[in-house]
C-alpha positions as a printed NumPy array, in Angstrom:
array([[ -0.331,  -0.042,   0.104],
       [  1.27 ,   3.44 ,  -0.806],
       [  1.961,   5.813,   1.564],
       [  0.551,   9.198,   0.747],
       [  0.117,   8.628,  -2.718],
       [ -2.998,   8.077,  -4.887],
       [ -2.091,   5.281,  -7.053],
       [ -5.432,   4.21 ,  -9.066],
       [ -9.195,   5.196,  -9.365],
       [-10.845,   8.355, -10.375],
       [ -9.062,  11.631, -10.592],
       [ -9.324,  14.008,  -7.559],
       [-12.671,  16.199,  -8.259],
       [-13.871,  13.946, -10.974],
       [-17.744,  13.71 , -10.706],
       [-19.199,  10.653,  -9.702],
       [-20.853,   9.092, -13.234],
       [-24.084,   7.676, -11.62 ],
       [-24.529,  10.886,  -9.695],
       [-24.108,  13.199, -12.653],
       [-26.268,  10.766, -14.725],
       [-29.138,  11.097, -11.893],
       [-28.862,  14.799, -12.2  ],
       [-29.104,  15.188, -15.638],
       [-32.436,  13.076, -15.841],
       [-34.064,  14.959, -12.772],
       [-33.077,  18.113, -14.847],
       [-34.738,  16.715, -17.832],
       [-37.819,  15.288, -16.764],
       [-38.575,  17.814, -13.771],
       [-37.043,  21.146, -14.828],
       [-38.195,  23.185, -12.183],
       [-37.727,  20.706,  -9.509],
       [-35.773,  22.033,  -6.179],
       [-35.729,  19.349,  -3.182],
       [-35.218,  22.25 ,  -0.828],
       [-37.954,  24.338,  -2.142],
       [-40.268,  20.91 ,  -2.   ],
       [-39.208,  20.358,   1.384],
       [-40.084,  24.186,   2.297],
       [-43.457,  23.674,   0.773],
       [-44.308,  20.477,   2.588],
       [-42.764,  22.119,   6.184],
       [-45.093,  25.748,   5.564],
       [-48.407,  23.25 ,   4.726],
       [-50.331,  23.465,   7.682],
       [-52.412,  20.303,   6.684],
       [-49.264,  18.152,   7.196],
       [-48.478,  16.651,  10.204],
       [-46.585,  18.513,  12.589],
       [-43.89 ,  15.862,  12.973],
       [-43.491,  15.931,   9.002],
       [-43.224,  19.445,   9.19 ],
       [-40.483,  19.526,  11.87 ],
       [-38.865,  16.806,  10.119],
       [-38.551,  19.011,   7.078],
       [-37.373,  21.983,   8.65 ],
       [-34.702,  20.031,  10.748],
       [-33.598,  19.172,   6.854],
       [-33.729,  22.356,   5.281],
       [-31.782,  24.014,   8.392],
       [-28.656,  21.683,   7.777],
       [-28.145,  23.398,   4.116],
       [-29.151,  27.087,   5.392],
       [-27.374,  27.412,   8.818],
       [-23.969,  25.875,   9.728],
       [-24.169,  23.496,  12.378],
       [-23.015,  24.632,  15.679],
       [-19.779,  23.598,  17.017],
       [-19.078,  22.369,  20.514],
       [-17.38 ,  24.942,  22.42 ],
       [-14.413,  24.064,  24.823],
       [-15.626,  24.156,  28.801],
       [-14.868,  27.418,  30.49 ],
       [-12.32 ,  26.978,  33.197],
       [-13.563,  27.754,  36.723],
       [-12.207,  31.044,  38.032],
       [-10.421,  30.291,  41.642],
       [-11.44 ,  33.964,  43.086],
       [-14.674,  34.813,  43.931],
       [-16.438,  37.352,  42.923],
       [-17.519,  40.504,  45.014],
       [-20.472,  42.615,  44.65 ],
       [-20.993,  45.478,  46.754],
       [-24.732,  47.298,  46.582],
       [-24.633,  50.992,  47.456],
       [-27.16 ,  53.07 ,  48.554],
       [-26.881,  56.254,  46.16 ],
       [-28.516,  58.419,  48.529],
       [-26.413,  57.889,  51.405],
       [-23.498,  56.558,  49.768],
       [-22.852,  53.502,  52.121]])
């Protein structure tokens, strides 16, 4: 097995022929079809079950908004926080 060298198969960036053929067939048979638009229409149709609508919204959200990354835990501070409350009328 070669280490770090591509020795066969498709060139990097070459589109998958099956996927390209499927996209071409969809475009020729359904020229105005867009799956995200179809999902949005289902999601906004009040006659659909709520669970179906929520699933559509989740699917669309993955393409519209980036997934939130998990953040590193915040370190605990060793010192205490002191809050002084001052009465503005007498200064104490």
